[in-house]
Structures are given as structure tokens and as C-alpha cells.
Amino acid sequence: MQLHIKLVLHQEMSGWNDAMISYVKSGGYIDLANRIAQVDKLTLILWGETDDMLPSEDAEKFQRSIANSQLILLKNCGHTPQIEQPQITSQHILHFLNSGKL
């Protein structure tokens, strides 16, 4: 129960529903597919293997499209790694930042 509360807590913020409606009306990620290859910065892609909103195939597409990107698929993790596995997520981010490649 506590994990479920954490996963939906952001939905209780004021303006959430309006933001989601605006996002859906804008086409969401449709334009992103055409622009993702324009990312020219070293990029870390953290993705939950069991994400039921965006499949890991999308993560692999991002990795192929973004030059200088690194993909890490997190085991036993869904759509929100920063909430579901905060320790592991932060370790990966710190390692990425301290890698000396930035």
C-alpha cells in the first residue's frame, strides 16, 4: 500500500489533471521521435525492465537514436525507477556523473 501511495502521489498535486489534458492534446511524445536524434549531450537512460507504460524497446530506440548515450535497464523495476529503486537509481546517476566523460 505504501509503495502505491508513493507511485501516485504526484497525481494529487494541483494542476496535475490540467497538465495531463494539455499534454495529451499536444500529441504527447509524437514529436519527440522526430527530435530525439538531435540530443548532442552525453546521456544516461535509466529504464525499468517491467515498465508497463513504455516498453524497453522504446529505451533501446532512444539509445540507438542518441549518440553518446548509455542505457541501463533496471531489473524488477517499472515506470518510476527514482521512486521504486531510489538507491540503485542514484548510484547509477552518481557513477555516470563521476565517470569523467561529461
CSV table of N, CA, C and O in Angstrom, one decimal, residues 3-97:
chain,number,residue,atom,x,y,z
A,3,LEU,N,3.9,1.7,-1.2
A,3,LEU,CA,4.5,1.9,-2.5
A,3,LEU,C,3.5,2.5,-3.5
A,3,LEU,O,3.8,3.4,-4.2
A,4,HIS,N,2.3,2.0,-3.4
A,4,HIS,CA,1.2,2.5,-4.3
A,4,HIS,C,1.0,4.0,-4.1
A,4,HIS,O,0.9,4.8,-5.0
A,5,ILE,N,1.0,4.4,-2.8
A,5,ILE,CA,0.8,5.8,-2.5
A,5,ILE,C,1.9,6.7,-3.1
A,5,ILE,O,1.7,7.7,-3.6
A,6,LYS,N,3.1,6.2,-3.0
A,6,LYS,CA,4.3,6.9,-3.5
A,6,LYS,C,4.2,7.0,-5.0
A,6,LYS,O,4.6,8.0,-5.6
A,7,LEU,N,3.7,6.0,-5.7
A,7,LEU,CA,3.7,6.0,-7.1
A,7,LEU,C,2.6,6.9,-7.7
A,7,LEU,O,2.8,7.4,-8.8
A,8,VAL,N,1.6,7.2,-6.9
A,8,VAL,CA,0.5,8.1,-7.5
A,8,VAL,C,0.5,9.5,-6.7
A,8,VAL,O,-0.3,10.3,-7.1
A,9,LEU,N,1.4,9.7,-5.8
A,9,LEU,CA,1.4,11.0,-5.1
A,9,LEU,C,1.4,12.2,-6.0
A,9,LEU,O,0.7,13.2,-5.7
A,10,HIS,N,2.2,12.1,-7.0
A,10,HIS,CA,2.4,13.3,-7.9
A,10,HIS,C,1.0,13.6,-8.6
A,10,HIS,O,0.8,14.8,-8.9
A,11,GLN,N,0.2,12.7,-8.7
A,11,GLN,CA,-1.1,12.9,-9.3
A,11,GLN,C,-2.1,13.7,-8.4
A,11,GLN,O,-3.1,14.2,-8.9
A,12,GLU,N,-1.7,13.9,-7.2
A,12,GLU,CA,-2.5,14.7,-6.3
A,12,GLU,C,-2.1,16.2,-6.3
A,12,GLU,O,-2.8,17.0,-5.6
A,13,MET,N,-1.1,16.5,-7.0
A,13,MET,CA,-0.6,17.9,-7.0
A,13,MET,C,-1.6,18.8,-7.8
A,13,MET,O,-2.2,18.3,-8.7
A,14,SER,N,-1.7,20.0,-7.3
A,14,SER,CA,-2.6,20.9,-8.0
A,14,SER,C,-2.2,21.1,-9.5
A,14,SER,O,-1.0,21.2,-9.7
A,15,GLY,N,-3.1,21.1,-10.4
A,15,GLY,CA,-2.8,21.3,-11.8
A,15,GLY,C,-2.4,20.0,-12.5
A,15,GLY,O,-2.2,20.1,-13.8
A,16,TRP,N,-2.3,18.9,-11.8
A,16,TRP,CA,-1.9,17.6,-12.5
A,16,TRP,C,-2.9,17.3,-13.6
A,16,TRP,O,-2.4,17.0,-14.8
A,17,ASN,N,-4.2,17.3,-13.4
A,17,ASN,CA,-5.1,16.9,-14.4
A,17,ASN,C,-5.1,17.8,-15.6
A,17,ASN,O,-5.1,17.4,-16.7
A,18,ASP,N,-5.0,19.1,-15.3
A,18,ASP,CA,-4.9,20.1,-16.4
A,18,ASP,C,-3.7,19.9,-17.3
A,18,ASP,O,-3.7,19.9,-18.5
A,19,ALA,N,-2.6,19.6,-16.6
A,19,ALA,CA,-1.3,19.3,-17.3
A,19,ALA,C,-1.4,18.1,-18.2
A,19,ALA,O,-0.9,18.1,-19.3
A,20,MET,N,-2.0,17.0,-17.6
A,20,MET,CA,-2.2,15.8,-18.4
A,20,MET,C,-3.1,16.0,-19.6
A,20,MET,O,-2.8,15.5,-20.7
A,21,ILE,N,-4.1,16.8,-19.5
A,21,ILE,CA,-5.0,17.0,-20.6
A,21,ILE,C,-4.3,17.8,-21.6
A,21,ILE,O,-4.4,17.5,-22.8
A,22,SER,N,-3.6,18.8,-21.2
A,22,SER,CA,-2.8,19.6,-22.2
A,22,SER,C,-1.7,18.8,-22.9
A,22,SER,O,-1.6,18.9,-24.1
A,23,TYR,N,-1.1,17.9,-22.2
A,23,TYR,CA,-0.1,17.0,-22.7
A,23,TYR,C,-0.7,16.1,-23.8
A,23,TYR,O,-0.2,16.0,-24.9
A,24,VAL,N,-1.8,15.5,-23.5
A,24,VAL,CA,-2.5,14.6,-24.4
A,24,VAL,C,-2.9,15.3,-25.7
A,24,VAL,O,-2.7,14.9,-26.8
A,25,LYS,N,-3.5,16.5,-25.5
A,25,LYS,CA,-4.0,17.3,-26.6
A,25,LYS,C,-2.8,17.8,-27.5
A,25,LYS,O,-3.0,17.9,-28.7
A,26,SER,N,-1.6,17.9,-26.9
A,26,SER,CA,-0.5,18.4,-27.7
A,26,SER,C,0.1,17.2,-28.6
A,26,SER,O,1.0,17.5,-29.4
A,27,GLY,N,-0.3,16.0,-28.3
A,27,GLY,CA,0.2,14.9,-29.1
A,27,GLY,C,1.2,14.1,-28.3
A,27,GLY,O,1.8,13.1,-28.8
A,28,GLY,N,1.5,14.6,-27.1
A,28,GLY,CA,2.4,13.8,-26.2
A,28,GLY,C,3.8,13.7,-26.8
A,28,GLY,O,4.4,14.7,-27.2
A,29,TYR,N,4.3,12.5,-26.9
A,29,TYR,CA,5.7,12.2,-27.3
A,29,TYR,C,5.8,12.1,-28.8
A,29,TYR,O,6.8,11.8,-29.4
A,30,ILE,N,4.7,12.4,-29.6
A,30,ILE,CA,4.7,12.2,-31.0
A,30,ILE,C,5.9,12.9,-31.7
A,30,ILE,O,6.6,12.4,-32.5
A,31,ASP,N,6.0,14.2,-31.3
A,31,ASP,CA,7.1,15.0,-31.9
A,31,ASP,C,8.5,14.6,-31.4
A,31,ASP,O,9.5,14.8,-32.1
A,32,LEU,N,8.5,14.0,-30.3
A,32,LEU,CA,9.8,13.6,-29.7
A,32,LEU,C,10.6,12.6,-30.6
A,32,LEU,O,11.8,12.7,-30.7
A,33,ALA,N,9.9,11.7,-31.2
A,33,ALA,CA,10.5,10.7,-32.0
A,33,ALA,C,11.3,11.4,-33.2
A,33,ALA,O,12.4,10.9,-33.5
A,34,ASN,N,10.8,12.5,-33.7
A,34,ASN,CA,11.5,13.2,-34.8
A,34,ASN,C,12.7,14.0,-34.3
A,34,ASN,O,13.5,14.4,-35.0
A,35,ARG,N,12.7,14.4,-33.0
A,35,ARG,CA,13.7,15.3,-32.4
A,35,ARG,C,14.7,14.6,-31.6
A,35,ARG,O,15.8,15.2,-31.2
A,36,ILE,N,14.5,13.3,-31.2
A,36,ILE,CA,15.4,12.7,-30.2
A,36,ILE,C,16.8,12.6,-30.7
A,36,ILE,O,17.8,12.7,-29.9
A,37,ALA,N,17.0,12.4,-32.0
A,37,ALA,CA,18.4,12.3,-32.5
A,37,ALA,C,19.1,13.6,-32.5
A,37,ALA,O,20.4,13.6,-32.7
A,38,GLN,N,18.5,14.7,-32.2
A,38,GLN,CA,19.1,16.0,-32.1
A,38,GLN,C,19.8,16.2,-30.7
A,38,GLN,O,20.6,17.1,-30.6
A,39,VAL,N,19.6,15.3,-29.8
A,39,VAL,CA,20.3,15.4,-28.5
A,39,VAL,C,21.8,15.1,-28.7
A,39,VAL,O,22.2,14.1,-29.3
A,40,ASP,N,22.6,16.1,-28.3
A,40,ASP,CA,24.0,16.0,-28.6
A,40,ASP,C,24.9,16.0,-27.3
A,40,ASP,O,26.0,16.3,-27.4
A,41,LYS,N,24.2,15.7,-26.2
A,41,LYS,CA,24.9,15.6,-25.0
A,41,LYS,C,25.1,14.2,-24.5
A,41,LYS,O,24.2,13.3,-24.8
A,42,LEU,N,26.1,13.9,-23.7
A,42,LEU,CA,26.2,12.6,-23.1
A,42,LEU,C,25.0,12.3,-22.3
A,42,LEU,O,24.6,13.1,-21.5
A,43,THR,N,24.3,11.1,-22.5
A,43,THR,CA,23.0,10.9,-22.0
A,43,THR,C,22.9,9.5,-21.3
A,43,THR,O,23.4,8.5,-21.8
A,44,LEU,N,22.4,9.5,-20.1
A,44,LEU,CA,22.1,8.3,-19.3
A,44,LEU,C,20.7,8.0,-19.4
A,44,LEU,O,19.8,8.9,-19.1
A,45,ILE,N,20.3,6.8,-19.9
A,45,ILE,CA,18.9,6.4,-20.0
A,45,ILE,C,18.7,5.3,-19.0
A,45,ILE,O,19.3,4.2,-19.1
A,46,LEU,N,18.0,5.6,-17.9
A,46,LEU,CA,17.6,4.6,-16.9
A,46,LEU,C,16.2,4.1,-17.2
A,46,LEU,O,15.3,5.0,-17.3
A,47,TRP,N,16.0,2.8,-17.3
A,47,TRP,CA,14.6,2.4,-17.7
A,47,TRP,C,14.3,1.1,-16.9
A,47,TRP,O,15.1,0.2,-16.8
A,48,GLY,N,13.1,1.0,-16.4
A,48,GLY,CA,12.7,-0.2,-15.7
A,48,GLY,C,12.3,-1.3,-16.7
A,48,GLY,O,11.5,-1.1,-17.6
A,49,GLU,N,12.9,-2.5,-16.5
A,49,GLU,CA,12.6,-3.6,-17.3
A,49,GLU,C,11.1,-4.0,-17.4
A,49,GLU,O,10.6,-4.5,-18.4
A,50,THR,N,10.4,-3.7,-16.3
A,50,THR,CA,9.0,-4.1,-16.2
A,50,THR,C,8.1,-2.9,-16.4
A,50,THR,O,6.9,-2.9,-15.9
A,51,ASP,N,8.6,-1.8,-17.0
A,51,ASP,CA,7.7,-0.6,-17.3
A,51,ASP,C,6.5,-1.0,-18.1
A,51,ASP,O,6.7,-1.5,-19.2
A,52,ASP,N,5.3,-0.8,-17.5
A,52,ASP,CA,4.1,-1.2,-18.3
A,52,ASP,C,3.5,0.0,-19.0
A,52,ASP,O,2.4,-0.1,-19.6
A,53,MET,N,4.2,1.1,-19.0
A,53,MET,CA,3.7,2.3,-19.7
A,53,MET,C,4.5,2.5,-21.0
A,53,MET,O,3.9,2.9,-22.0
A,54,LEU,N,5.8,2.3,-20.9
A,54,LEU,CA,6.7,2.5,-22.0
A,54,LEU,C,7.6,1.3,-22.1
A,54,LEU,O,8.4,1.1,-21.2
A,55,PRO,N,7.5,0.5,-23.1
A,55,PRO,CA,8.3,-0.8,-23.2
A,55,PRO,C,9.8,-0.5,-23.3
A,55,PRO,O,10.2,0.5,-23.8
A,56,SER,N,10.6,-1.5,-22.9
A,56,SER,CA,12.0,-1.4,-23.0
A,56,SER,C,12.5,-1.2,-24.5
A,56,SER,O,13.6,-0.7,-24.7
A,57,GLU,N,11.7,-1.6,-25.4
A,57,GLU,CA,12.0,-1.4,-26.8
A,57,GLU,C,12.2,0.1,-27.1
A,57,GLU,O,13.0,0.5,-28.0
A,58,ASP,N,11.4,0.9,-26.5
A,58,ASP,CA,11.5,2.4,-26.6
A,58,ASP,C,12.8,2.8,-26.1
A,58,ASP,O,13.4,3.7,-26.7
A,59,ALA,N,13.2,2.3,-25.0
A,59,ALA,CA,14.5,2.7,-24.4
A,59,ALA,C,15.7,2.3,-25.4
A,59,ALA,O,16.6,3.1,-25.6
A,60,GLU,N,15.5,1.2,-26.0
A,60,GLU,CA,16.5,0.8,-27.0
A,60,GLU,C,16.5,1.7,-28.2
A,60,GLU,O,17.6,2.0,-28.8
A,61,LYS,N,15.4,2.1,-28.6
A,61,LYS,CA,15.3,3.1,-29.7
A,61,LYS,C,15.9,4.4,-29.4
A,61,LYS,O,16.6,5.0,-30.2
A,62,PHE,N,15.7,4.9,-28.1
A,62,PHE,CA,16.3,6.1,-27.7
A,62,PHE,C,17.9,5.9,-27.7
A,62,PHE,O,18.6,6.8,-28.2
A,63,GLN,N,18.3,4.8,-27.2
A,63,GLN,CA,19.8,4.6,-27.2
A,63,GLN,C,20.4,4.6,-28.6
A,63,GLN,O,21.4,5.2,-28.8
A,64,ARG,N,19.7,4.0,-29.5
A,64,ARG,CA,20.2,4.0,-30.9
A,64,ARG,C,20.1,5.4,-31.5
A,64,ARG,O,21.0,5.7,-32.3
A,65,SER,N,19.2,6.2,-31.1
A,65,SER,CA,19.0,7.5,-31.7
A,65,SER,C,19.9,8.6,-31.1
A,65,SER,O,20.2,9.5,-31.8
A,66,ILE,N,20.2,8.4,-29.9
A,66,ILE,CA,21.0,9.4,-29.2
A,66,ILE,C,22.5,9.0,-29.2
A,66,ILE,O,22.9,8.0,-28.5
A,67,ALA,N,23.3,9.8,-29.9
A,67,ALA,CA,24.7,9.5,-29.9
A,67,ALA,C,25.3,9.7,-28.5
A,67,ALA,O,24.8,10.5,-27.8
A,68,ASN,N,26.2,8.9,-28.1
A,68,ASN,CA,26.9,9.0,-26.8
A,68,ASN,C,25.9,8.8,-25.7
A,68,ASN,O,25.9,9.5,-24.7
A,69,SER,N,25.0,7.8,-25.9
A,69,SER,CA,24.0,7.5,-24.8
A,69,SER,C,24.4,6.1,-24.2
A,69,SER,O,25.0,5.3,-24.9
A,70,GLN,N,24.0,6.0,-22.9
A,70,GLN,CA,24.2,4.7,-22.2
A,70,GLN,C,22.8,4.3,-21.7
A,70,GLN,O,22.2,5.1,-21.0
A,71,LEU,N,22.4,3.1,-21.9
A,71,LEU,CA,21.2,2.6,-21.4
A,71,LEU,C,21.4,1.6,-20.3
A,71,LEU,O,22.2,0.7,-20.5
A,72,ILE,N,20.7,1.8,-19.2
A,72,ILE,CA,20.7,0.8,-18.1
A,72,ILE,C,19.3,0.4,-17.9
A,72,ILE,O,18.4,1.2,-17.6
A,73,LEU,N,19.0,-0.9,-18.0
A,73,LEU,CA,17.7,-1.5,-17.7
A,73,LEU,C,17.7,-2.0,-16.3
A,73,LEU,O,18.6,-2.8,-16.0
A,74,LEU,N,16.8,-1.5,-15.5
A,74,LEU,CA,16.8,-1.8,-14.1
A,74,LEU,C,15.8,-3.0,-13.9
A,74,LEU,O,14.7,-3.0,-14.3
A,75,LYS,N,16.4,-4.1,-13.3
A,75,LYS,CA,15.6,-5.3,-13.1
A,75,LYS,C,14.5,-5.1,-12.0
A,75,LYS,O,14.7,-4.3,-11.1
A,76,ASN,N,13.4,-5.7,-12.1
A,76,ASN,CA,12.3,-5.6,-11.2
A,76,ASN,C,11.9,-4.2,-10.9
A,76,ASN,O,11.6,-3.8,-9.8
A,77,CYS,N,11.9,-3.4,-12.0
A,77,CYS,CA,11.5,-2.0,-11.8
A,77,CYS,C,10.6,-1.6,-13.0
A,77,CYS,O,10.7,-2.0,-14.1
A,78,GLY,N,9.6,-0.8,-12.6
A,78,GLY,CA,8.6,-0.3,-13.6
A,78,GLY,C,8.9,1.1,-14.1
A,78,GLY,O,10.1,1.4,-14.5
A,79,HIS,N,7.9,1.9,-14.2
A,79,HIS,CA,8.0,3.2,-14.9
A,79,HIS,C,8.7,4.3,-14.1
A,79,HIS,O,9.1,5.3,-14.7
A,80,THR,N,8.8,4.1,-12.8
A,80,THR,CA,9.4,5.2,-12.0
A,80,THR,C,10.6,4.7,-11.1
A,80,THR,O,10.5,4.5,-9.9
A,81,PRO,N,11.7,4.5,-11.8
A,81,PRO,CA,12.9,4.0,-11.0
A,81,PRO,C,13.3,4.9,-9.8
A,81,PRO,O,13.7,4.3,-8.8
A,82,GLN,N,13.1,6.2,-10.0
A,82,GLN,CA,13.5,7.1,-8.9
A,82,GLN,C,12.7,6.9,-7.7
A,82,GLN,O,13.1,7.2,-6.6
A,83,ILE,N,11.5,6.3,-7.8
A,83,ILE,CA,10.6,6.0,-6.7
A,83,ILE,C,10.7,4.6,-6.2
A,83,ILE,O,10.8,4.2,-5.1
A,84,GLU,N,10.8,3.7,-7.2
A,84,GLU,CA,10.8,2.2,-6.9
A,84,GLU,C,12.1,1.7,-6.4
A,84,GLU,O,12.2,0.8,-5.6
A,85,GLN,N,13.2,2.3,-7.0
A,85,GLN,CA,14.5,1.9,-6.6
A,85,GLN,C,15.4,3.1,-6.5
A,85,GLN,O,16.4,3.3,-7.2
A,86,PRO,N,15.2,3.9,-5.5
A,86,PRO,CA,15.9,5.2,-5.4
A,86,PRO,C,17.4,5.0,-5.1
A,86,PRO,O,18.2,5.8,-5.7
A,87,GLN,N,17.8,4.0,-4.4
A,87,GLN,CA,19.2,3.8,-4.1
A,87,GLN,C,20.0,3.4,-5.3
A,87,GLN,O,21.0,4.0,-5.6
A,88,ILE,N,19.4,2.4,-6.0
A,88,ILE,CA,20.1,1.9,-7.2
A,88,ILE,C,20.1,3.0,-8.3
A,88,ILE,O,21.1,3.3,-9.0
A,89,THR,N,19.0,3.7,-8.4
A,89,THR,CA,18.9,4.8,-9.4
A,89,THR,C,20.0,5.9,-9.1
A,89,THR,O,20.7,6.3,-10.0
A,90,SER,N,20.1,6.3,-7.9
A,90,SER,CA,21.0,7.4,-7.5
A,90,SER,C,22.5,6.9,-7.7
A,90,SER,O,23.3,7.6,-8.1
A,91,GLN,N,22.7,5.6,-7.4
A,91,GLN,CA,24.1,5.1,-7.7
A,91,GLN,C,24.4,5.1,-9.1
A,91,GLN,O,25.6,5.5,-9.5
A,92,HIS,N,23.5,4.8,-10.0
A,92,HIS,CA,23.8,4.8,-11.4
A,92,HIS,C,24.0,6.3,-11.9
A,92,HIS,O,24.9,6.6,-12.7
A,93,ILE,N,23.2,7.2,-11.4
A,93,ILE,CA,23.4,8.6,-11.7
A,93,ILE,C,24.7,9.1,-11.3
A,93,ILE,O,25.5,9.8,-12.0
A,94,LEU,N,25.1,8.8,-10.0
A,94,LEU,CA,26.4,9.3,-9.5
A,94,LEU,C,27.6,8.7,-10.3
A,94,LEU,O,28.5,9.4,-10.6
A,95,HIS,N,27.5,7.5,-10.6
A,95,HIS,CA,28.5,6.8,-11.4
A,95,HIS,C,28.6,7.5,-12.7
A,95,HIS,O,29.8,7.8,-13.2
A,96,PHE,N,27.5,7.8,-13.3
A,96,PHE,CA,27.5,8.5,-14.6
A,96,PHE,C,28.1,9.9,-14.5
A,96,PHE,O,29.0,10.2,-15.4
A,97,LEU,N,27.8,10.6,-13.5
A,97,LEU,CA,28.3,12.0,-13.3
A,97,LEU,C,29.8,12.0,-13.0
A,97,LEU,O,30.5,12.9,-13.4
